[in-house]
Coordinates of N, CA and C in Angstrom, one line a residue:
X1 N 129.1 136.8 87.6 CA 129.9 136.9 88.7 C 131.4 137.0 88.2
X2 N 132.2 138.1 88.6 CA 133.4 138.0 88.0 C 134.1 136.9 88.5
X3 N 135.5 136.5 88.0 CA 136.7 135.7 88.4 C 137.0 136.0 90.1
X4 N 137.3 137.4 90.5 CA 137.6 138.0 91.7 C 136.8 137.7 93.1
X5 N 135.2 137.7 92.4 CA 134.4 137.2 93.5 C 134.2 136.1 93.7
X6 N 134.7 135.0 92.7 CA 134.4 134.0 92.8 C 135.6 133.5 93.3
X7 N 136.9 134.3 93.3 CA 138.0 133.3 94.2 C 137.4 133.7 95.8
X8 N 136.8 134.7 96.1 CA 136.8 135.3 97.5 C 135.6 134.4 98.1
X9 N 134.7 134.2 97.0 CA 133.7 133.0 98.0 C 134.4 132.1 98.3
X10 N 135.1 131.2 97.3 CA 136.1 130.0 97.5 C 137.0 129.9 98.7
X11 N 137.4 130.9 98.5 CA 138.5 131.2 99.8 C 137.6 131.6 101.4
X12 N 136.6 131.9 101.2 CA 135.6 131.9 102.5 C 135.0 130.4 102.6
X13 N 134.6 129.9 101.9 CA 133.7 128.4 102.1 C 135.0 128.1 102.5
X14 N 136.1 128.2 101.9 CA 137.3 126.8 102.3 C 137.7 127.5 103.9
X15 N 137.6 128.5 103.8 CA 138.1 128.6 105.5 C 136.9 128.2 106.8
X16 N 135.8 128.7 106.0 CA 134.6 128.1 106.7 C 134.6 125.9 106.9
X17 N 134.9 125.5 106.0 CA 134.7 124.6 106.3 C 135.9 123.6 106.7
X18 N 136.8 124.3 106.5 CA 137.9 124.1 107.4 C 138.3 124.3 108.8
X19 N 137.6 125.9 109.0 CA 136.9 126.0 110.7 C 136.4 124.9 111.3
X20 N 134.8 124.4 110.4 CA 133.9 123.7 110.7 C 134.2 122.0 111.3
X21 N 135.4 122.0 110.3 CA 136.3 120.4 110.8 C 137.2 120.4 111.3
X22 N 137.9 121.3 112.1 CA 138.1 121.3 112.7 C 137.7 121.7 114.6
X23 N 137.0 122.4 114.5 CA 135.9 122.5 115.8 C 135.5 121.0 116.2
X24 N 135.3 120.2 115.1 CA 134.3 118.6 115.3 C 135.6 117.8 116.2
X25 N 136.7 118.0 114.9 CA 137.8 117.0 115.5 C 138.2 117.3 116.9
X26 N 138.2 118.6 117.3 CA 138.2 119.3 118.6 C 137.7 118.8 119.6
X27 N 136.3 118.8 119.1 CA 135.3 118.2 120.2 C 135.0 116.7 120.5
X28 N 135.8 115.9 119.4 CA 135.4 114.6 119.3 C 136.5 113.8 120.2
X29 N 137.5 114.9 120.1 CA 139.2 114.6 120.9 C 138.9 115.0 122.1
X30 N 138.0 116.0 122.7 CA 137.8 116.3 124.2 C 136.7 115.3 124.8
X31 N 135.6 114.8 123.8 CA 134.9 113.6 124.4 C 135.6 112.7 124.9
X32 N 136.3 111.9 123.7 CA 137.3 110.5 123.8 C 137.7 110.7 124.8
X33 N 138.9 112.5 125.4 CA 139.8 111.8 126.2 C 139.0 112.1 127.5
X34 N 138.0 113.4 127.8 CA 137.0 113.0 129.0 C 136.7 111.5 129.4
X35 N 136.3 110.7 128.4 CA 135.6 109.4 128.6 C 137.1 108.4 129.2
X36 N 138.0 108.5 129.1 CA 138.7 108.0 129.1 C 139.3 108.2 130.2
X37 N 139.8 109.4 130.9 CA 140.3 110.2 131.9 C 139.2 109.6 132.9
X38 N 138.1 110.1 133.1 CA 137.1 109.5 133.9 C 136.8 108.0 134.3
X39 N 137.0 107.1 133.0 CA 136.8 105.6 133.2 C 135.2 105.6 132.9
X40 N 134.7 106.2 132.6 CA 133.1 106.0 132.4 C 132.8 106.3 130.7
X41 N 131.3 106.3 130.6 CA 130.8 106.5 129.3 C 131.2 108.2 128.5
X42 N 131.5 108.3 127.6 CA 131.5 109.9 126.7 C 130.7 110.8 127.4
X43 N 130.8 111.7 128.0 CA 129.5 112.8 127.9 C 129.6 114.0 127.3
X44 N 128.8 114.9 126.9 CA 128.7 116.4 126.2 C 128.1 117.2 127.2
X45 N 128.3 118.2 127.8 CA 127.7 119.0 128.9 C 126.7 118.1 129.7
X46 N 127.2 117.2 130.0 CA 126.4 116.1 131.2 C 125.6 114.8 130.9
X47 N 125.5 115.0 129.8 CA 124.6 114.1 129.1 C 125.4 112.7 128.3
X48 N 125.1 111.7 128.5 CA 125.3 110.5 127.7 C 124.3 110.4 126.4
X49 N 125.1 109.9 125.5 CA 124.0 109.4 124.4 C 124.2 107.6 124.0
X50 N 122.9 107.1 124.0 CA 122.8 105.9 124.1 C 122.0 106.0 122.2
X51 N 122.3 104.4 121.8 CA 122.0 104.2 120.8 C 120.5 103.4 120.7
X52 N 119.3 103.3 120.5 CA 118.0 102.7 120.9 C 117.8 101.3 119.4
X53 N 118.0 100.5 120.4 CA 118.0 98.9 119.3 C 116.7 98.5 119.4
X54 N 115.8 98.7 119.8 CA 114.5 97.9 119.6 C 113.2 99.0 119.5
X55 N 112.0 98.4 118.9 CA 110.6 99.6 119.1 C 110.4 99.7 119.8
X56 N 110.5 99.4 121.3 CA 110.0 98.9 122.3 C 109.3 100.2 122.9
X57 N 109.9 101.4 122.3 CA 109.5 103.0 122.7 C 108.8 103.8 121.5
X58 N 108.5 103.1 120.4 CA 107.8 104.0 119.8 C 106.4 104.2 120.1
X59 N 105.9 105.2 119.6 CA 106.4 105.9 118.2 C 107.0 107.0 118.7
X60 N 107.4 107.3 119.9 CA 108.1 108.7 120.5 C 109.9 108.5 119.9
X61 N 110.2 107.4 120.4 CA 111.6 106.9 120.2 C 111.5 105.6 118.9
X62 N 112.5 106.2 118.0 CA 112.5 105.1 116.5 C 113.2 104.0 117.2
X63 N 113.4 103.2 116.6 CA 114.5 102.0 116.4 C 115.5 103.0 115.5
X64 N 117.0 102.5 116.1 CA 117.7 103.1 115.6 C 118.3 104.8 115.5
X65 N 117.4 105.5 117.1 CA 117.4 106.9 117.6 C 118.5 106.8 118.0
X66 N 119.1 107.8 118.1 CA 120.4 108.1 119.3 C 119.3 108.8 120.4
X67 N 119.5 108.6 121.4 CA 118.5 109.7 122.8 C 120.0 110.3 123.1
X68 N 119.8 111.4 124.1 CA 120.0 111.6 125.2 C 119.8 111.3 126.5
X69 N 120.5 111.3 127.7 CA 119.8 110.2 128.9 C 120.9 111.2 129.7
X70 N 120.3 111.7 131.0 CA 121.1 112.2 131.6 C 121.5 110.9 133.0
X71 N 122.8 111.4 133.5 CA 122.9 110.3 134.4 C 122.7 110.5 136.1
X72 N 122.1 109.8 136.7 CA 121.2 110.3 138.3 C 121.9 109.1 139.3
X73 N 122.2 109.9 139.9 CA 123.2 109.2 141.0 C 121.8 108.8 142.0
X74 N 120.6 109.6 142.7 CA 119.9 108.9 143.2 C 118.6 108.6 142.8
X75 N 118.3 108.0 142.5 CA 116.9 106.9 142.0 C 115.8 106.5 142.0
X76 N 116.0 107.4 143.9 CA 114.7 106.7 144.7 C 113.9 107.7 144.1
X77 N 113.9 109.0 143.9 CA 112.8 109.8 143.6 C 112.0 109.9 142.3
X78 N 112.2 109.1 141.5 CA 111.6 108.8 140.4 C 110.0 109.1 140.5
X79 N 109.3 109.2 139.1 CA 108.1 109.1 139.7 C 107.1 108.6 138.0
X80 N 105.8 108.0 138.3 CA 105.5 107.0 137.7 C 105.5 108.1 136.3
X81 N 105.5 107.9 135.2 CA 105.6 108.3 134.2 C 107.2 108.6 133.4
X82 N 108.0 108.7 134.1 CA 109.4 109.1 133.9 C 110.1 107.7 132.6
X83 N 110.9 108.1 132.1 CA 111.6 107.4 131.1 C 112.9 106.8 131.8
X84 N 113.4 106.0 131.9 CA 114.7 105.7 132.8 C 115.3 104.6 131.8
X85 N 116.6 104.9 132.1 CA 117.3 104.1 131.2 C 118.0 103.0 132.6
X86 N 118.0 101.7 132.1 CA 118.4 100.7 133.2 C 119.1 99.6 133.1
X87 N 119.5 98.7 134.0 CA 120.7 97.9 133.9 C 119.8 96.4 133.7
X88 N 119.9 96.1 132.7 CA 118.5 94.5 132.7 C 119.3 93.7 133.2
X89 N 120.8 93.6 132.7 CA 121.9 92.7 133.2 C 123.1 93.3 133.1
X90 N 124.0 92.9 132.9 CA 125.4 93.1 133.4 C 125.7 94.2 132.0
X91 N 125.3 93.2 131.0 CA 125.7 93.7 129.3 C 125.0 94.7 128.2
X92 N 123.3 94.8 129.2 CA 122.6 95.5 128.7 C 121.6 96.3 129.3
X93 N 121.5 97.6 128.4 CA 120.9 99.0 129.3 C 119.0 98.6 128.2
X94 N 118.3 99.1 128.9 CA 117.1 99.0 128.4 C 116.4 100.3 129.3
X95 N 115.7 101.1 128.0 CA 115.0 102.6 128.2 C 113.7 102.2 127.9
X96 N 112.7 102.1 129.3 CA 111.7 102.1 129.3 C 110.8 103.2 130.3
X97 N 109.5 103.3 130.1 CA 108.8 104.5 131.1 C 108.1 103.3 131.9
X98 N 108.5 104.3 133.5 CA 108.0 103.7 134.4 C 106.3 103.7 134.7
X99 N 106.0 102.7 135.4 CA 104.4 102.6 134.9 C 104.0 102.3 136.4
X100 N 104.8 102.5 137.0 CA 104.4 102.2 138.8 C 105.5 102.1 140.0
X101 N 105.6 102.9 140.7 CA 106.5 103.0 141.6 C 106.3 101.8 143.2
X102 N 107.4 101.0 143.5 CA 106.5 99.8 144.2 C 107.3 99.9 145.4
X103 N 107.4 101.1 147.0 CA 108.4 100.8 147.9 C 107.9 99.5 149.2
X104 N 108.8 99.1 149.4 CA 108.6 98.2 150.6 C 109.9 97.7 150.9
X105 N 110.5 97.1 152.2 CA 111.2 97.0 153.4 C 112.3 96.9 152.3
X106 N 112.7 96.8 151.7 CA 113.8 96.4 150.7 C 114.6 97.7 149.8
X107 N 113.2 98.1 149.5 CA 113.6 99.7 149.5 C 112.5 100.1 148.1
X108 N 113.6 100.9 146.9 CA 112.2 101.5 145.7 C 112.8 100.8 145.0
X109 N 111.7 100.0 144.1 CA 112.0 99.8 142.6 C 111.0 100.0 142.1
X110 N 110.7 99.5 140.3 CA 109.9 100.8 139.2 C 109.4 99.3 138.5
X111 N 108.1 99.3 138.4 CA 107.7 98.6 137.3 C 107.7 99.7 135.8
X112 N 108.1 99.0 134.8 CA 108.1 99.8 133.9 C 107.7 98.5 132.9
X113 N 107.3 99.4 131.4 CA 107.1 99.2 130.0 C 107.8 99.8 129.0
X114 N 107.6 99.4 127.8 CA 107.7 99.9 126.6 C 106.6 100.5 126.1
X115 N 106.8 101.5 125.3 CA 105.4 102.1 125.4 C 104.7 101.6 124.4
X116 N 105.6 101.1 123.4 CA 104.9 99.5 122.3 C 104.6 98.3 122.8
X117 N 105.6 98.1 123.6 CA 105.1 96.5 123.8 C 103.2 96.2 124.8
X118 N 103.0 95.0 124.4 CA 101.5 94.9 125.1 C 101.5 94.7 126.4
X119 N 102.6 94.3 127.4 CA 102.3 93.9 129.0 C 104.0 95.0 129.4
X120 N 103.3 95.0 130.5 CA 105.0 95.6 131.4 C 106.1 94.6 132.0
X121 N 107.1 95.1 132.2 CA 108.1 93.9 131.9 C 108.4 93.0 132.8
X122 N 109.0 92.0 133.3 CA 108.6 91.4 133.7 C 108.8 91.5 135.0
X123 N 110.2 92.0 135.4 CA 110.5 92.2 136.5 C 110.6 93.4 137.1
X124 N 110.6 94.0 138.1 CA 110.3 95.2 138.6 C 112.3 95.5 138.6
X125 N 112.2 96.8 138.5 CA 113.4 97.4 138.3 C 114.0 98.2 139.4
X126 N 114.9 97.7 140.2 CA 115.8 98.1 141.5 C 116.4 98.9 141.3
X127 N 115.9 100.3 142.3 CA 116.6 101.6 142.3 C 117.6 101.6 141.9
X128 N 118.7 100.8 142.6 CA 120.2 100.8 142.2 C 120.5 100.7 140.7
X129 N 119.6 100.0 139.9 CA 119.9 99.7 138.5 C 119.8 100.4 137.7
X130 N 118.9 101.9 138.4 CA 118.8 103.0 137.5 C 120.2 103.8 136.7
X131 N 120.2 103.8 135.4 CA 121.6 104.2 135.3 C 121.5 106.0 134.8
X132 N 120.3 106.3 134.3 CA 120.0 107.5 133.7 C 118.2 107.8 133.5
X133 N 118.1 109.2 133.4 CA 116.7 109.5 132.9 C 116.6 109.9 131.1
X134 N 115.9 109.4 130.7 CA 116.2 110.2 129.2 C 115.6 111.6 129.1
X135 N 115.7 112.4 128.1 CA 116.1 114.2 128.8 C 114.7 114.7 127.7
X136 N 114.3 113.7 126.4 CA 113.6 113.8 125.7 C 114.4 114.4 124.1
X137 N 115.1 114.3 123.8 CA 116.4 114.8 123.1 C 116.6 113.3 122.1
X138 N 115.9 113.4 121.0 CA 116.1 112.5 120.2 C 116.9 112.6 118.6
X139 N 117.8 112.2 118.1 CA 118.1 112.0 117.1 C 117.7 110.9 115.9
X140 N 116.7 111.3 115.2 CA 116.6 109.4 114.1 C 117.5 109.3 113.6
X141 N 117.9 107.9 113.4 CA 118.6 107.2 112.3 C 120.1 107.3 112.7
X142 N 120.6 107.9 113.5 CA 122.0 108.0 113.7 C 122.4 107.0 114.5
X143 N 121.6 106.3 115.5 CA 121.9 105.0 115.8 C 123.0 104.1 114.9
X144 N 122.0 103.9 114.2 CA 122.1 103.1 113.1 C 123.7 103.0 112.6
X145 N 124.2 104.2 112.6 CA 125.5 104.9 111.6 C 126.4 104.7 112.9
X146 N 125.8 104.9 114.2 CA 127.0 105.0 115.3 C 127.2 103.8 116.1
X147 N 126.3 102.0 115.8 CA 126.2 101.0 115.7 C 127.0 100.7 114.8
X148 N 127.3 101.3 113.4 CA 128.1 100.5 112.7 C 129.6 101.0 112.6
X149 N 129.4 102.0 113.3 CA 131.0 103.0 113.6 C 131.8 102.2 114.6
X150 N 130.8 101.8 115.4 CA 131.1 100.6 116.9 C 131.9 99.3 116.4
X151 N 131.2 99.0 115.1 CA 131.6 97.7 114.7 C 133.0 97.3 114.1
X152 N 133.5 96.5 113.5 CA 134.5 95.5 113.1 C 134.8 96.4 111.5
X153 N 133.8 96.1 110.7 CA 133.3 96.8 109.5 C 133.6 98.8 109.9
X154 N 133.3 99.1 110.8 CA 133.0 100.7 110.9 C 134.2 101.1 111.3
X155 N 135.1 100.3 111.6 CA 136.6 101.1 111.7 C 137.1 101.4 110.2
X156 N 136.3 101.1 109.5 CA 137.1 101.4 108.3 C 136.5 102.8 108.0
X157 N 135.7 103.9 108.8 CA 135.0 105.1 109.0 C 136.5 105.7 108.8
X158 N 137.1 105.3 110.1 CA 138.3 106.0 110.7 C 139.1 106.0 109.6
X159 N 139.9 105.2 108.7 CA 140.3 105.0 107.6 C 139.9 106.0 106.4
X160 N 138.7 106.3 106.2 CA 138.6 106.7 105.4 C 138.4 108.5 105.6
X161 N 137.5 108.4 107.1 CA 137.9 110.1 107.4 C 139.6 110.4 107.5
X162 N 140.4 109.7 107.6 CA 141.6 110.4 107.8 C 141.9 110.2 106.1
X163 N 141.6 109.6 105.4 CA 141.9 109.6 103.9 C 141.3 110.9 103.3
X164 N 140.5 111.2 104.0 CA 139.5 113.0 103.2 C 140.4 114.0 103.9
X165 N 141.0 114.0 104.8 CA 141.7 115.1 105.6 C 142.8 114.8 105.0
X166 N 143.4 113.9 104.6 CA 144.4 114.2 103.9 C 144.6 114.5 102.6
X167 N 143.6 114.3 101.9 CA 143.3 114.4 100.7 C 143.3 116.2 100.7
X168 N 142.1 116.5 101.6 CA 141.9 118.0 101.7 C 142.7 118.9 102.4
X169 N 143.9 118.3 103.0 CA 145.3 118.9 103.2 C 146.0 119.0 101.9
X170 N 146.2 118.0 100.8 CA 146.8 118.0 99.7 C 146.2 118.9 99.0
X171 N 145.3 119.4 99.0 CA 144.7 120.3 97.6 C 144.7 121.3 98.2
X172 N 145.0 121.7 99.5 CA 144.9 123.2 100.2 C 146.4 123.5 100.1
X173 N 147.2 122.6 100.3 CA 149.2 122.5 99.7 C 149.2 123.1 98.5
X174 N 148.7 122.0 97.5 CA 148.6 122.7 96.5 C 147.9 123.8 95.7
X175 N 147.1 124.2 96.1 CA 146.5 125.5 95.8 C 147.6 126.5 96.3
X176 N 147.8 126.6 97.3 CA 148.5 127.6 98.1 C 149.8 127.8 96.9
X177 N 150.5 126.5 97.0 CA 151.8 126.1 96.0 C 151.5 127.6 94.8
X178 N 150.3 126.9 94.5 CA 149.7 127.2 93.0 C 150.1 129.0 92.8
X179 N 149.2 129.3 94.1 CA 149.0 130.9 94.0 C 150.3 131.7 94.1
X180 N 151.2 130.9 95.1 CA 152.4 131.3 95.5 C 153.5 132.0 94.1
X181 N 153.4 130.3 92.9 CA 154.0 130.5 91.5 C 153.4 131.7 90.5
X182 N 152.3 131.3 90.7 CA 151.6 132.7 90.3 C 151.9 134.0 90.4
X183 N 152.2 134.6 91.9 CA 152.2 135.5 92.2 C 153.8 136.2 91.6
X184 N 155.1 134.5 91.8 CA 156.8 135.3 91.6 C 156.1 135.2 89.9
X185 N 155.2 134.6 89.1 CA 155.5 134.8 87.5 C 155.0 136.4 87.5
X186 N 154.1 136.6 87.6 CA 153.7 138.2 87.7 C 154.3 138.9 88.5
X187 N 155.4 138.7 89.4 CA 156.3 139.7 89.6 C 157.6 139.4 88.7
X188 N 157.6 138.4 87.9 CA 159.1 138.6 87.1 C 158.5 139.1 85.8
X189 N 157.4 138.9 85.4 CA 156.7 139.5 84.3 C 156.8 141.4 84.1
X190 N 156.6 142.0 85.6 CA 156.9 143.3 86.0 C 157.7 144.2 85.8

């Protein structure tokens, strides 16, 4: 492969993947300020993504999945089999499949399970608490990475991606620099 084609791949990958991170940073800056403008959770074309901390759903859903969960303003129509993501308490969402739909004078709530665990849980789950359905849209292992992005420890993510963008602004400076001196030596060479 001559010298020639091999600057022209170089210069394609580097534009390619300088497209590539930028489109992310793009998208990652219209989540944040959506989520923020709204007052509610991130979404991507409608959808929330939740991080899954327990087995309680395997072997469909890992420990440590990111899901998908879309969000359902009404509740009551659920129906027994469905996946719903729910309010247990104030501080915590729990994605279980519903295992029995139970209405009376009070209105609808869902017995549900885990599809691991051995009994269904304990208390029946009030329409109102429904926060989302999951869409079947699973990611492995990213949990894990976006749990620790969340954390104390994972702000140092932030730290260190802005340390690579700057780093890979410096070498795209200097290359440019590079080609630039290049180009006046072989025109004074002329």
């Amino acid at each position: 492969m001559s010298r020639q084609t091999k600057k022209k791949i170089g210069r394609w990958l580097n534009s390619l993947s300088t497209g590539i991170l930028f489109t992310v940073l793009i998208a990652f800056m219209l989540v944040v300020i959506s989520a923020k403008a709204s007052g509610g959770e991130p979404q991507v074309f409608g959808y929330q993504f939740k991080t899954v901390l327990s087995g309680s759903m395997e072997p469909d859903i890992k420990t440590g999945s990111l899901i998908a969960v879309e969000s359902i303003k009404d509740a009551n129509g659920l129906t027994k089999g469905d996946v719903i993501t729910f309010k247990k308490d104030e501080n915590m969402l729990v994605t279980h499949r519903i295992i029995e739909v139970v209405k009376n004078e009070s209105g609808v709530s869902y017995r549900t399970k885990g599809d691991n665990n051995d009994g269904p849980d304990l208390k029946p789950v009030p329409s109102e608490n429904v926060v989302a359905t999951y869409t079947g849209f699973t990611i492995p292992y990213v949990g894990y990475f976006i749990n620790f992005a969340q954390s104390k420890n994972g702000a140092l993510l932030l730290l260190i991606h802005g340390f690579l963008l700057l780093c890979y602004s410096g070498i795209t400076i200097w290359r440019a620099l590079k080609e630039i001196d290049s180009k006046s030596s072989n025109k004074m060479e002329a």
